[in-house]
PDB file of C-alpha atoms in Angstrom:
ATOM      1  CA  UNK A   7      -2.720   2.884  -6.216  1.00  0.00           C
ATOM      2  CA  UNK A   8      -5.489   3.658  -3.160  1.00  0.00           C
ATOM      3  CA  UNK A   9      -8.892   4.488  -4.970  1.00  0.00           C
ATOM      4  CA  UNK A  10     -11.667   6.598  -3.913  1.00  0.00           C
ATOM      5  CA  UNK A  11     -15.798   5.664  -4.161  1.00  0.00           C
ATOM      6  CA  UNK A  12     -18.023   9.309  -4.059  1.00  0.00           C
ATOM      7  CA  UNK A  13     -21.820   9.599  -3.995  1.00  0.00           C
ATOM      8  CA  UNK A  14     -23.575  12.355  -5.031  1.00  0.00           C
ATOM      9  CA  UNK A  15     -25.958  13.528  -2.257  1.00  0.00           C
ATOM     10  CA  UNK A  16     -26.984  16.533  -3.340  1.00  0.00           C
ATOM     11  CA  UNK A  17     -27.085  18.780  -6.865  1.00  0.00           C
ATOM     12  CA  UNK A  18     -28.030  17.865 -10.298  1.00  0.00           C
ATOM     13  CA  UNK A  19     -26.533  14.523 -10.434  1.00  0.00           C
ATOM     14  CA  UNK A  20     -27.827  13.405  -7.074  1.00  0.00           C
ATOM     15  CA  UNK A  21     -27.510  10.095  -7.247  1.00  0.00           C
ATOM     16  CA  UNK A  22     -24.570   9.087  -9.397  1.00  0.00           C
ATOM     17  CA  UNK A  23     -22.324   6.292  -7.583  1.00  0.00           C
ATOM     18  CA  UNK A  24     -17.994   6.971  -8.736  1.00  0.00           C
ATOM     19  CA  UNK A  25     -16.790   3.893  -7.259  1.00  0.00           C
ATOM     20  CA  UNK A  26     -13.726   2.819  -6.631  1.00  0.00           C
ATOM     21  CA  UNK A  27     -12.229   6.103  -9.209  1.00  0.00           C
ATOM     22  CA  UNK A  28      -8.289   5.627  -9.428  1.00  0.00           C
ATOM     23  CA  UNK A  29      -6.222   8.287  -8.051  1.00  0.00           C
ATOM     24  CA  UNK A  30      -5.655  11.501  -8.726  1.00  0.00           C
ATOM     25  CA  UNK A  31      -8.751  12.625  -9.495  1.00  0.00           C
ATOM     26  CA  UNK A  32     -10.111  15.876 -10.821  1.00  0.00           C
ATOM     27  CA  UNK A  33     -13.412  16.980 -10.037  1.00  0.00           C
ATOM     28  CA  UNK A  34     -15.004  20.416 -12.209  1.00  0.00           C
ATOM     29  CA  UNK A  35     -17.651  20.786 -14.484  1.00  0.00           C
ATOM     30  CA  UNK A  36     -15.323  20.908 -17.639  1.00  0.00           C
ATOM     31  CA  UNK A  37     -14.864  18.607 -20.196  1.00  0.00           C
ATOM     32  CA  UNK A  38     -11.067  16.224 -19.126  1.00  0.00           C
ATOM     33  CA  UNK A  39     -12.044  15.812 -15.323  1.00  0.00           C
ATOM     34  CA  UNK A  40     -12.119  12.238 -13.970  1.00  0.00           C
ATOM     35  CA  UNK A  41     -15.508  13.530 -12.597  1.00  0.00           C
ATOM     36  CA  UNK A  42     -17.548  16.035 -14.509  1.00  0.00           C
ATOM     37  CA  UNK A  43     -20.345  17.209 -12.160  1.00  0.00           C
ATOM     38  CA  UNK A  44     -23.492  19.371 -13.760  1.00  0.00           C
ATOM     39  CA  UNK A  45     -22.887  22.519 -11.355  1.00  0.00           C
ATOM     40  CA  UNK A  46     -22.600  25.802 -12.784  1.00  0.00           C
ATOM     41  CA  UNK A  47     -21.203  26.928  -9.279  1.00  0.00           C
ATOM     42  CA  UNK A  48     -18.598  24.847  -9.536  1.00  0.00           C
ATOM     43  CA  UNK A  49     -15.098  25.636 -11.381  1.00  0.00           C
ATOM     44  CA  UNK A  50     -13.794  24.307 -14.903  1.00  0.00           C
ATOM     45  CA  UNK A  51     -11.483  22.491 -12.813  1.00  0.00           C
ATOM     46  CA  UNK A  52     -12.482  22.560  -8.731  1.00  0.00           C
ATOM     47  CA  UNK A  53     -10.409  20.066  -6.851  1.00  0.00           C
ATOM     48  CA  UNK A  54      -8.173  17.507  -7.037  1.00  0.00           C
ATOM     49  CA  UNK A  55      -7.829  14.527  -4.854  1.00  0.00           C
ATOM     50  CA  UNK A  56      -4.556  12.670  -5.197  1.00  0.00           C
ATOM     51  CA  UNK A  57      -2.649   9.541  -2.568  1.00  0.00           C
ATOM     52  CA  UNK A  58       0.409  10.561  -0.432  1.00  0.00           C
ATOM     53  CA  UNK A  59       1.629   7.680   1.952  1.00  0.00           C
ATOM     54  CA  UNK A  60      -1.584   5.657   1.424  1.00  0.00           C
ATOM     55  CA  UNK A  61      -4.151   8.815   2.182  1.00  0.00           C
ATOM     56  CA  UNK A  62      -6.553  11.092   0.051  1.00  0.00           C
ATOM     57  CA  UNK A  63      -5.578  14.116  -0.122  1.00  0.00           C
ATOM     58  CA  UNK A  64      -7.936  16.591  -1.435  1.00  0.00           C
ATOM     59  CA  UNK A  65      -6.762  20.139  -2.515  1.00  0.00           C
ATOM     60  CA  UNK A  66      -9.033  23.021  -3.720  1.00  0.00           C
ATOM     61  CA  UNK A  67      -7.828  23.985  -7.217  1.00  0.00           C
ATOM     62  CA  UNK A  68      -8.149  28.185  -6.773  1.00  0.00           C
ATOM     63  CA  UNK A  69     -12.007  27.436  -6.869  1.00  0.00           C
ATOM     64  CA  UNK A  70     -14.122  30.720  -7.396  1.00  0.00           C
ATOM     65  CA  UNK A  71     -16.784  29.703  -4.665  1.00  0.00           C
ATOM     66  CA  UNK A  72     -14.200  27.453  -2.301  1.00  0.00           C
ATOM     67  CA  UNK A  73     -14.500  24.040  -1.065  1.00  0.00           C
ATOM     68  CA  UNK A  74     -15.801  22.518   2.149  1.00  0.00           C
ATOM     69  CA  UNK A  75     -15.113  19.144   4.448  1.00  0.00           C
ATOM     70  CA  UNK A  76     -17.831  18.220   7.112  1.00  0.00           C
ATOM     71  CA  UNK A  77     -18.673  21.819   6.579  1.00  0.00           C
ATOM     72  CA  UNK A  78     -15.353  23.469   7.234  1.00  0.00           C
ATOM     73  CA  UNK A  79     -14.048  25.648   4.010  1.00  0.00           C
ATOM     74  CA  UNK A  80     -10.636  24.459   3.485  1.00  0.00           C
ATOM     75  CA  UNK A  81      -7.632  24.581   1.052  1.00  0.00           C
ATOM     76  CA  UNK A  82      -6.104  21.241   1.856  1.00  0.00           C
ATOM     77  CA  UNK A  83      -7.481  18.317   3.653  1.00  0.00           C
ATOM     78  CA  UNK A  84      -6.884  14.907   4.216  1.00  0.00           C
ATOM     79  CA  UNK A  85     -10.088  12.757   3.367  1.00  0.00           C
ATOM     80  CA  UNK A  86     -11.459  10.013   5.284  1.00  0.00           C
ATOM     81  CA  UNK A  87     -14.378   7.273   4.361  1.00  0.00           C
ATOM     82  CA  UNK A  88     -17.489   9.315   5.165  1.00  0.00           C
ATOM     83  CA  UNK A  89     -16.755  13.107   5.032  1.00  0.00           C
ATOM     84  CA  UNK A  90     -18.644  15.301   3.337  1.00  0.00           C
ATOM     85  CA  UNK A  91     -17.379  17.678   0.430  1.00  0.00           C
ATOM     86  CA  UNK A  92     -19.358  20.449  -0.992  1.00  0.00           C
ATOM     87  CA  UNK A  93     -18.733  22.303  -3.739  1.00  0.00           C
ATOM     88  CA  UNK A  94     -21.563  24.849  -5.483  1.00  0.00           C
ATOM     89  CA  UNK A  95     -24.617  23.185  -5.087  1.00  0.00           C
ATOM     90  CA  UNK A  96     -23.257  19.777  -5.375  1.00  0.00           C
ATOM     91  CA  UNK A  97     -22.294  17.484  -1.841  1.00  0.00           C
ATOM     92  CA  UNK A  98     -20.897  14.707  -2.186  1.00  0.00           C
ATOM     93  CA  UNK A  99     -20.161  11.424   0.751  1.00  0.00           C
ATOM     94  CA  UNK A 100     -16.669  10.072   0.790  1.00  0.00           C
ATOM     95  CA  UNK A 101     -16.588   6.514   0.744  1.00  0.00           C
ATOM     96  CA  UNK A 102     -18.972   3.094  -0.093  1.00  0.00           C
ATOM     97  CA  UNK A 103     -20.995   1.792   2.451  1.00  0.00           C
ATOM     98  CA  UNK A 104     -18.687  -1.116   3.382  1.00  0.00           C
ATOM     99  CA  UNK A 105     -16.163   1.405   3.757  1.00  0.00           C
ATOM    100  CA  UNK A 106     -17.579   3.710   6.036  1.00  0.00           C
ATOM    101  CA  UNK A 107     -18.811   0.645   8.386  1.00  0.00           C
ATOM    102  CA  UNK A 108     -14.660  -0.315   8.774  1.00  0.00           C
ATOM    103  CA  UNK A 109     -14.297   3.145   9.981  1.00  0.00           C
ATOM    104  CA  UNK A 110     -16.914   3.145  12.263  1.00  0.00           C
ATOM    105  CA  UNK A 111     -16.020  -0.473  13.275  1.00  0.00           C
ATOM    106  CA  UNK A 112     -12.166   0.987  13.981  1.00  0.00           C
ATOM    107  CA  UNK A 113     -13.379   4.238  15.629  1.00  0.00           C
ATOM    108  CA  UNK A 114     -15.388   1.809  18.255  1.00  0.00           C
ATOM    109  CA  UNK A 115     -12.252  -0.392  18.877  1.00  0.00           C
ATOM    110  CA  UNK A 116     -10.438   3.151  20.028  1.00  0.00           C
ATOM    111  CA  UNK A 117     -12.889   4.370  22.406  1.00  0.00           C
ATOM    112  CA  UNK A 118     -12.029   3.727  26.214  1.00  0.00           C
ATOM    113  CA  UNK A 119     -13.181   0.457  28.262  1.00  0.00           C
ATOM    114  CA  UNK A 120     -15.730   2.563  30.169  1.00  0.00           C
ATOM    115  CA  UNK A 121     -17.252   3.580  26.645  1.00  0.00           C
ATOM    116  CA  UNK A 122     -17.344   0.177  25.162  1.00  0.00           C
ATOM    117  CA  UNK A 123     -20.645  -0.723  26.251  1.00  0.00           C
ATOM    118  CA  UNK A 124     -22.212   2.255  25.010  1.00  0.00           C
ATOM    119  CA  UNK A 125     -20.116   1.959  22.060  1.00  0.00           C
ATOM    120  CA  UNK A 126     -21.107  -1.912  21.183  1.00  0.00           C
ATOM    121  CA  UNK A 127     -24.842  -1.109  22.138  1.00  0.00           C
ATOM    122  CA  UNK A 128     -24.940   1.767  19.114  1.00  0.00           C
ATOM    123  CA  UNK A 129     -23.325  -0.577  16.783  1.00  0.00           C
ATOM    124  CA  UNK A 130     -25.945  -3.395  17.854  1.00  0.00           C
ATOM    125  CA  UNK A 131     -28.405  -0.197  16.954  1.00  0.00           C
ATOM    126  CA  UNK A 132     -26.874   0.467  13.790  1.00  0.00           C
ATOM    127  CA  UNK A 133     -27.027  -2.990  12.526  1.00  0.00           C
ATOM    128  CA  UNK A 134     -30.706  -3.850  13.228  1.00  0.00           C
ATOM    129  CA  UNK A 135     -31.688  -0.391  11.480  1.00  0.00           C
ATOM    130  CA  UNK A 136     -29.589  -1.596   8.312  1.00  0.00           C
ATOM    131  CA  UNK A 137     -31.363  -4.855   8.441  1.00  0.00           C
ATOM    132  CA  UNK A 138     -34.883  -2.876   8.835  1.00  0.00           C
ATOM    133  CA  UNK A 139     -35.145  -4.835  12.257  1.00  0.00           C
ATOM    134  CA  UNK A 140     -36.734  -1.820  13.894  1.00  0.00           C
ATOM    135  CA  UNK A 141     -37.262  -1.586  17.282  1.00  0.00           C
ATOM    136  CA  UNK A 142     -39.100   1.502  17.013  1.00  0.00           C
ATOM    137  CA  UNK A 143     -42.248   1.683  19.849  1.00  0.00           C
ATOM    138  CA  UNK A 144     -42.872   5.158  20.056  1.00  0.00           C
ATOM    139  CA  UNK A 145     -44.479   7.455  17.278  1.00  0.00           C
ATOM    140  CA  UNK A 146     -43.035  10.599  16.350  1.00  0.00           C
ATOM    141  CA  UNK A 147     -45.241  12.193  13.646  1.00  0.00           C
ATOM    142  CA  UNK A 148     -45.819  14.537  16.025  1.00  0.00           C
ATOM    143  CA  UNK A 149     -42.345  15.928  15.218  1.00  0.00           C
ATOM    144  CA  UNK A 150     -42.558  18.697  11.988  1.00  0.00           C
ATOM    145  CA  UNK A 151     -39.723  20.230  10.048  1.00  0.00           C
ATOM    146  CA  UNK A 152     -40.150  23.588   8.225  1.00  0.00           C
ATOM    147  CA  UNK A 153     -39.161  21.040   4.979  1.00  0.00           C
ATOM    148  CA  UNK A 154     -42.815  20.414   3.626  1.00  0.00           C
ATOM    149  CA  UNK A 155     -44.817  23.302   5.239  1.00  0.00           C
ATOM    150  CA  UNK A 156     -48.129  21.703   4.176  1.00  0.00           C
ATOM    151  CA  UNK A 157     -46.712  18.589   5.678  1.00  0.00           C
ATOM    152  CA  UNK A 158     -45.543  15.434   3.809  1.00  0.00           C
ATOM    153  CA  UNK A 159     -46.929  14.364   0.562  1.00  0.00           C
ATOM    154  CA  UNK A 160     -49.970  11.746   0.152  1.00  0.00           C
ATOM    155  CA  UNK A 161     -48.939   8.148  -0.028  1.00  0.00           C
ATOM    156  CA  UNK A 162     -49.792   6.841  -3.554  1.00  0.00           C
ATOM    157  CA  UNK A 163     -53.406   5.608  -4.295  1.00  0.00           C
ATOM    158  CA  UNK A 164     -54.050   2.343  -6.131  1.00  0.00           C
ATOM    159  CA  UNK A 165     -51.086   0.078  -5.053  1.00  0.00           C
ATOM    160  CA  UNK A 166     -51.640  -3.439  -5.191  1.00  0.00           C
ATOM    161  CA  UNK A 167     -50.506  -5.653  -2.245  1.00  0.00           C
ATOM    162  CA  UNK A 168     -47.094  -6.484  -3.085  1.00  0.00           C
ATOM    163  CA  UNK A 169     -46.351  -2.467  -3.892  1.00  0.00           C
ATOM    164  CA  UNK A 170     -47.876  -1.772  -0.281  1.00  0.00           C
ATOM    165  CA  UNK A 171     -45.786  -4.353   1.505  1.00  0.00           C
ATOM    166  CA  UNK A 172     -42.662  -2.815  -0.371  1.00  0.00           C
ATOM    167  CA  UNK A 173     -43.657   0.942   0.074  1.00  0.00           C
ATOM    168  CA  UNK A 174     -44.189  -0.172   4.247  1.00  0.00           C
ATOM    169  CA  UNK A 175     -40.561  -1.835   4.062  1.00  0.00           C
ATOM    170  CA  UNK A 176     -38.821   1.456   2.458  1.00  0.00           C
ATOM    171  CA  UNK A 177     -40.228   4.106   5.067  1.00  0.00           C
ATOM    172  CA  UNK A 178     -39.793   1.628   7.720  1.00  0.00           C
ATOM    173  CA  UNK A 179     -36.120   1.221   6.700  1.00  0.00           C
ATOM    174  CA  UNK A 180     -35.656   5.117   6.710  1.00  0.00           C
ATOM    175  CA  UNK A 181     -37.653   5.133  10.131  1.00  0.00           C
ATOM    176  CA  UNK A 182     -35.307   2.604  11.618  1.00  0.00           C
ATOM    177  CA  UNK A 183     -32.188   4.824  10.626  1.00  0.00           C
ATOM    178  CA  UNK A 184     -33.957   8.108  11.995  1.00  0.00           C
ATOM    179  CA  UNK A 185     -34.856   6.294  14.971  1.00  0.00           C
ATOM    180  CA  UNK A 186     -31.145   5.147  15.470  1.00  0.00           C
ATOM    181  CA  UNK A 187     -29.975   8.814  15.294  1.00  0.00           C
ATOM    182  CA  UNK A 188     -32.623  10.515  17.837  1.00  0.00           C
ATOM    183  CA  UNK A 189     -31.395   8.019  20.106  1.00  0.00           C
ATOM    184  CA  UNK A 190     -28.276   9.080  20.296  1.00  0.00           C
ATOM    185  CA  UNK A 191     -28.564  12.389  20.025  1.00  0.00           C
ATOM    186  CA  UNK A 192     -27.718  14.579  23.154  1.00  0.00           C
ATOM    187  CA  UNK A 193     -28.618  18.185  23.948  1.00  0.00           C
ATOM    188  CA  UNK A 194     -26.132  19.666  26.574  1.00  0.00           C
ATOM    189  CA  UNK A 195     -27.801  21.620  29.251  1.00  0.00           C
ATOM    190  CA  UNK A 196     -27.475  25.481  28.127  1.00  0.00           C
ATOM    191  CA  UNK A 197     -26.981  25.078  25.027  1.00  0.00           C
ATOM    192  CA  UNK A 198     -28.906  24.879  22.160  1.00  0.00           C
ATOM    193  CA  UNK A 199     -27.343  22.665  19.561  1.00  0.00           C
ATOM    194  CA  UNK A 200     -27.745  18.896  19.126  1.00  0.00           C
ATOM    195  CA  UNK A 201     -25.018  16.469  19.199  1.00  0.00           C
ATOM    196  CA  UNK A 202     -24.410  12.755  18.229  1.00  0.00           C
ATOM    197  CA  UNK A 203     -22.229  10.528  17.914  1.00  0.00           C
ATOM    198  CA  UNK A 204     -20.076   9.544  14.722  1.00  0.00           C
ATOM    199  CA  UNK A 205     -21.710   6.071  13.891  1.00  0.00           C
ATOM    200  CA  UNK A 206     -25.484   7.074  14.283  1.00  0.00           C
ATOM    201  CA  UNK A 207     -24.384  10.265  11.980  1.00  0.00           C
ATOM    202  CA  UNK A 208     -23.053   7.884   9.103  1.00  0.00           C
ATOM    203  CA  UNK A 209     -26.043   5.981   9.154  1.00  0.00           C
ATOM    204  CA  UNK A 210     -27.921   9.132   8.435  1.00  0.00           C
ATOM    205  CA  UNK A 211     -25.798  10.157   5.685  1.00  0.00           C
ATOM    206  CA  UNK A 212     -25.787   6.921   4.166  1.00  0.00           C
ATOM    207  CA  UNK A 213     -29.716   6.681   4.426  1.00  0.00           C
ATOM    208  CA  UNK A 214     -29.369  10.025   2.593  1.00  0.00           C
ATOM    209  CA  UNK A 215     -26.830   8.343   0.068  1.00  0.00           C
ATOM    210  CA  UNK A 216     -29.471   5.436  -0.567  1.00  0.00           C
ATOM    211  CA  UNK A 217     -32.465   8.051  -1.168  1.00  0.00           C
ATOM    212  CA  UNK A 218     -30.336   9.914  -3.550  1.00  0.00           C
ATOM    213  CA  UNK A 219     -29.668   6.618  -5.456  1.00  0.00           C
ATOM    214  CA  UNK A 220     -33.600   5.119  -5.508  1.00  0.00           C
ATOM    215  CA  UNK A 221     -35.036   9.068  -6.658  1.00  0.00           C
ATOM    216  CA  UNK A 222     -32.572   8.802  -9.473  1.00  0.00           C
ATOM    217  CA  UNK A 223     -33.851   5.331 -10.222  1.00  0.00           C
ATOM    218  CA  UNK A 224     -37.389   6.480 -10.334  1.00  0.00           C
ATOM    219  CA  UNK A 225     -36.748   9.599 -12.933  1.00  0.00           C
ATOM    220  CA  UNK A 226     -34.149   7.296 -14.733  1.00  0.00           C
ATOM    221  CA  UNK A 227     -35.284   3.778 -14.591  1.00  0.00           C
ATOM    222  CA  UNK A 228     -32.611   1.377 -16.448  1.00  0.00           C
ATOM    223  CA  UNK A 229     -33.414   0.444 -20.246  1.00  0.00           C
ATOM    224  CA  UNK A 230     -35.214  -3.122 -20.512  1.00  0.00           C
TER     225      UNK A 230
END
C-alpha cells in the first residue's frame, strides 16, 4: 500500500510533519479525516488522495474554495514527491526530504549529455548547502523584500557563546540554501519573471519545510 509524508508549510498548523500516512487519505477540517487541518477555509471534507497503479492521486472533494498543485487549481492530479498543495490558508509540501532528493537525483539522470555538467554541478551545489558548507563570498543584504518593511528583526541580546555559534550556524544554513537558488536563477531577456531550475527550487521549499518545523518547536517546545 504506497504511503504519503505531508508538511505543513503554511496555516495554523505550520509545522506538523504526516509521515509516511497510509493511503487513501482524507484531508478537511472535520472530525473522521486521516488529516484534520485547523483552516476554516477549508471544507468538512476537502480532498482525498488515494494509490492507482503505484501513484497518488489526489482529487478535490467538491471543495467550496478549490484546490491547487504547484499553483495550478485543479480537480484531479497526480502527485509527485515535492509539489505543493494549497487549500484555504493552509500549503502543504508533498513528500520527506529523502524523498524529494530521489526525485531530484532521477530528474538529473534524464537530462541530456550536454546538460549533465550543469546538472551534476547544481547537485554538487545542493549538497554543500544541506551540509551548511557554504561557499557564499558575496554579501547580499543589500537585497530588500517588501516582507519586513522596517527591515528584519534584531538578533537576540544576551546569548552566551554556545547560543551565538548555533544562532551563526542556522542563518548560515538558510543563507547557503538562498545562495544555491540565486545562482541558478535565470531572467530571460524581455521578460520579467524569474526562472530556476527544479532542484535549487526544492531546496528552497524544503528550507521553508525546516523553518516551519523549528518555529513550531520554539512556541511548542516538547514536555521534559
Amino acid at each position: 500500500m504506497p504511503h504519503v509524508t505531508l508538511r505543513v508549510l503554511h496555516g495554523a498548523d505550520r509545522g506538523k510533519i504526516y509521515g509516511a500516512v497510509p493511503t487513501p487519505v482524507t484531508i478537511g477540517r472535520e472530525e473522521g479525516n486521516t488529516i484534520q487541518l485547523n483552516d476554516e477555509r477549508i471544507s468538512r471534507y476537502h480532498l482525498k488522495l488515494q494509490s492507482d497503479n503505484q501513484k497518488i492521486v489526489l482529487t478535490d472533494l467538491d471543495s467550496t474554495n478549490g484546490t491547487k498543485v504547484n499553483g495550478e487549481e485543479i480537480h484531479v492530479r497526480i502527485l509527485r514527491d515535492g509539489d505543493m498543495i494549497a487549500l484555504g490558508r493552509s500549503v502543504l509540501l508533498v513528500g520527506s526530504h529523502s524523498d524529494i532528493d530521489r526525485r531530484i537525483a532521477d530528474m538529473a539522470a534524464r537530462i541530456p549529455a550536454d546538460e549533465g555538467d550543469r546538472a551534476r554541478a547544481m547537485q554538487r551545489r545542493m549538497e554543500r548547502a544541506s551540509l551548511n558548507q557554504s561557499d557564499v563570498i558575496e554579501d547580499l543584504g543589500k537585497a530588500k523584500l517588501p516582507l519586513l518593511p522596517g527591515g528584519p528583526p534584531p538578533l537576540p541580546e544576551g546569548l552566551s557563546p554556545a547560543q551565538s555559534a548555533e544562532l551563526s550556524e542556522l542563518l548560515d544554513y538558510i543563507q547557503a540554501v538562498l545562495r544555491e537558488t540565486a545562482d541558478g536563477a535565470v531572467m530571460r531577456p524581455g521578460h520579467e519573471k524569474v526562472e530556476i531550475d527544479f532542484a535549487p527550487w526544492q531546496g528552497l521549499l524544503d528550507l521553508q519545510a525546516r523553518l516551519a518545523e523549528l518555529l513550531r518547536l520554539v512556541a511548542e517546545p516538547p514536555a521534559d
